[in-house]
PDB file of C-alpha atoms in Angstrom:
ATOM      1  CA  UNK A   1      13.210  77.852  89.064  1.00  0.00           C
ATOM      2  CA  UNK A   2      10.553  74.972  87.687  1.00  0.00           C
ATOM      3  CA  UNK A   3      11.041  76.815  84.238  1.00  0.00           C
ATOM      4  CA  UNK A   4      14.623  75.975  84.490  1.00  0.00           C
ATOM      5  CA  UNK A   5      14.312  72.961  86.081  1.00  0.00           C
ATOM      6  CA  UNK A   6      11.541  72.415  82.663  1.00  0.00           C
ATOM      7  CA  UNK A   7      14.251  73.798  80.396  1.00  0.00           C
ATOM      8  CA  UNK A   8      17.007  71.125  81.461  1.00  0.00           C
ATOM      9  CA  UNK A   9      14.691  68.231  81.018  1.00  0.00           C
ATOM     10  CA  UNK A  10      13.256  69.133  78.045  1.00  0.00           C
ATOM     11  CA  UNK A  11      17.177  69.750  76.752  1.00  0.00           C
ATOM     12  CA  UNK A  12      18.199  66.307  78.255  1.00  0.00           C
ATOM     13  CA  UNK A  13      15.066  65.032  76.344  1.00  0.00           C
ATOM     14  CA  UNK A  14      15.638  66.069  73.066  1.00  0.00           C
ATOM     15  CA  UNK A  15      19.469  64.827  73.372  1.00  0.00           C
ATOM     16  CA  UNK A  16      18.121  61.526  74.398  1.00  0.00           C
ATOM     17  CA  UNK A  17      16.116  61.434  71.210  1.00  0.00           C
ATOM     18  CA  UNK A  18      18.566  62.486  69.030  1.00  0.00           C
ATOM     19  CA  UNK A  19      21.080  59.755  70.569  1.00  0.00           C
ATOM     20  CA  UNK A  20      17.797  57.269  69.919  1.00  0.00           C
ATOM     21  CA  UNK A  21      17.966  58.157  66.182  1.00  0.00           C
ATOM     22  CA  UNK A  22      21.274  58.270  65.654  1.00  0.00           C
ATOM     23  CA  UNK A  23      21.702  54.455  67.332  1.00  0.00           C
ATOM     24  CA  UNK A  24      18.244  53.409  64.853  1.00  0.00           C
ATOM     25  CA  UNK A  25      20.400  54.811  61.984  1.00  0.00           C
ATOM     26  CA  UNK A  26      23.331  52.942  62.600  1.00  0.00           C
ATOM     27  CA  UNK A  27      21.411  49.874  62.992  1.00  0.00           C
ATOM     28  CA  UNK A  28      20.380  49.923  59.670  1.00  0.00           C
ATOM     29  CA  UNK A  29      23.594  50.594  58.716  1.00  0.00           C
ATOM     30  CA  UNK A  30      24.472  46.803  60.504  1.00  0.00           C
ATOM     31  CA  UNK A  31      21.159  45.401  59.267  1.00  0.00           C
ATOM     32  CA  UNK A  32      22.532  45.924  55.390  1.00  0.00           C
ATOM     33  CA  UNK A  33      26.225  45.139  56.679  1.00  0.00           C
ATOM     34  CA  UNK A  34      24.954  41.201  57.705  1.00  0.00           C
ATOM     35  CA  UNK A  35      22.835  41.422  54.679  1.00  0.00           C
ATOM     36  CA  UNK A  36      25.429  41.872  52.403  1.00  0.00           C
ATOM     37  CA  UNK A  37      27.689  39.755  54.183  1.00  0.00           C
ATOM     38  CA  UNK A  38      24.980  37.053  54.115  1.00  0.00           C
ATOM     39  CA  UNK A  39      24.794  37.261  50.624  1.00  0.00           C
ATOM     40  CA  UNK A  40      28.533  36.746  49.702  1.00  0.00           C
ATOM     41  CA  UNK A  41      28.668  33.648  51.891  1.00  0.00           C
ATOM     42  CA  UNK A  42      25.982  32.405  50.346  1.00  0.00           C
ATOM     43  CA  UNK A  43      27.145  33.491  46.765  1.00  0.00           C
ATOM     44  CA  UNK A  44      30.980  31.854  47.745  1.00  0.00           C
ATOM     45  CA  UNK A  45      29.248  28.943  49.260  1.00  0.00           C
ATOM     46  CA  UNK A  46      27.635  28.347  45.932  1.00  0.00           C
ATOM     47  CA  UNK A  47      30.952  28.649  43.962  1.00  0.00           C
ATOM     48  CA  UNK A  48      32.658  26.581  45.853  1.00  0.00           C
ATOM     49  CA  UNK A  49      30.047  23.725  45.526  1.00  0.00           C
ATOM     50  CA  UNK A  50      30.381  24.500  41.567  1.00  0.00           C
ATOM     51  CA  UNK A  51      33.966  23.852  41.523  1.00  0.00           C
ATOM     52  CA  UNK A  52      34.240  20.929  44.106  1.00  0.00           C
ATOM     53  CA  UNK A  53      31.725  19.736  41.576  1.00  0.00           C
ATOM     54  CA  UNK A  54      34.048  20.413  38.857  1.00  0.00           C
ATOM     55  CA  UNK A  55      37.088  18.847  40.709  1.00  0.00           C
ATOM     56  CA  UNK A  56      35.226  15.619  41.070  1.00  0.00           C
ATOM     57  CA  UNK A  57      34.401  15.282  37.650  1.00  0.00           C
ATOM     58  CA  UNK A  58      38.073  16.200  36.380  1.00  0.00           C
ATOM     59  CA  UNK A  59      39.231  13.297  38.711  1.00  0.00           C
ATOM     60  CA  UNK A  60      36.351  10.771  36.998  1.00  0.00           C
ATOM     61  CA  UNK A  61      37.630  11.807  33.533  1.00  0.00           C
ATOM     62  CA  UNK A  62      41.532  11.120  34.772  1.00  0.00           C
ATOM     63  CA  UNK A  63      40.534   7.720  35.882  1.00  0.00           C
ATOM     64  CA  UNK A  64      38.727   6.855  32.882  1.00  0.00           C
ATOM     65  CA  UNK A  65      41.113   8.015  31.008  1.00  0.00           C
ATOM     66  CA  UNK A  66      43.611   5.817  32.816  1.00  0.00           C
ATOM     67  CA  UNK A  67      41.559   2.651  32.529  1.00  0.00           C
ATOM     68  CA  UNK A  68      41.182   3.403  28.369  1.00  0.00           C
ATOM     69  CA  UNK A  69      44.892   3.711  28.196  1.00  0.00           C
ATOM     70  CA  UNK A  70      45.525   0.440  30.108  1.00  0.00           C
ATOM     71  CA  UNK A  71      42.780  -1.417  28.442  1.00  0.00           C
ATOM     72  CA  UNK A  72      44.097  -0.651  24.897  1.00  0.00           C
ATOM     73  CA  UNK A  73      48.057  -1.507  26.129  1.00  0.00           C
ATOM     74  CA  UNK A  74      48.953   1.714  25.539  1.00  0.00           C
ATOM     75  CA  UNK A  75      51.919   2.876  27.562  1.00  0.00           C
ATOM     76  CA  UNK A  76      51.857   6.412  29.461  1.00  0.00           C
ATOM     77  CA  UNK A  77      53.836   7.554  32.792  1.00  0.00           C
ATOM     78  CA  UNK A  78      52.527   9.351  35.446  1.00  0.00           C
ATOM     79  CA  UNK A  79      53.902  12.743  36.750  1.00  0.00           C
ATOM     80  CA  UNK A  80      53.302  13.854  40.130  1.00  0.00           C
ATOM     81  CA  UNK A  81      54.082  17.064  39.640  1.00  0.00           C
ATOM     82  CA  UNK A  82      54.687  17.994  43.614  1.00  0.00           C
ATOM     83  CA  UNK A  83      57.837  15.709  43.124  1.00  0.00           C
ATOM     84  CA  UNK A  84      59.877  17.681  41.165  1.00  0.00           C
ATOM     85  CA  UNK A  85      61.402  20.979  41.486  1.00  0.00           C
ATOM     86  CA  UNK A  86      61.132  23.916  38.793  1.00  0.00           C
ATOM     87  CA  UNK A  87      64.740  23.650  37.555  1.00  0.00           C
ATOM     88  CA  UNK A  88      65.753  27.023  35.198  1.00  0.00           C
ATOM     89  CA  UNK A  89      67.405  26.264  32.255  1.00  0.00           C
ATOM     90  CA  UNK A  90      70.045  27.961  30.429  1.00  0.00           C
ATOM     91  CA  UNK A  91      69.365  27.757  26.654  1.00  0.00           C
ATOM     92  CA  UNK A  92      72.084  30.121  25.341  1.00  0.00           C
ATOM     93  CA  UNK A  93      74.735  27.679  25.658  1.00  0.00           C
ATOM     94  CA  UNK A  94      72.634  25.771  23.341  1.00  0.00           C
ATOM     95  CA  UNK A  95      72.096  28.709  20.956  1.00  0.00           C
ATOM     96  CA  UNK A  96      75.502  29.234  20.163  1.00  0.00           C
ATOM     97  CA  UNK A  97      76.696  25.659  18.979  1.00  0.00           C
TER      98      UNK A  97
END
């Protein structure tokens, strides 16, 4: 009886442990999960800096640009190019005159 008894502990023991490494495995497997994840924020986070930076010096240029062309009288028109529709246009008409 207290051999059995033994046994059945010992069995519920060793499943125990096994459960035990099974859970520290898979925590790893999380650990490098946030790790990577960590480091593509931090890599998009960077990129996105470099091309806000990028945007902000495309938008200097424009207005300088615009101030050169009104300083020196030249004329130019301004496009905003969310205003106007894509229009498709038939060219064979054209071709055949």
């Amino acid at each position: 009886m207290k051999r059995r008894i033994c046994r059945e502990y010992i069995e519920e023991i060793e499943r125990l442990e096994n459960s035990i490494r099974e859970l520290e495995e898979e925590i790893i497997e999380l650990r490098m999960q946030l790790k990577r994840k960590s480091e593509e924020v931090t890599s998009l986070s960077i990129e996105n800096a470099n091309l806000r930076h990028k945007v902000e010096m495309l938008k200097r240029r424009e207005e300088r640009l615009k101030e050169l062309l009104t300083k020196l009288n030249i004329p130019f028109i301004l496009v905003d190019e969310e205003q106007f529709e894509d229009v498709d246009v038939d060219l064979e008409a054209d071709l055949e005159d």
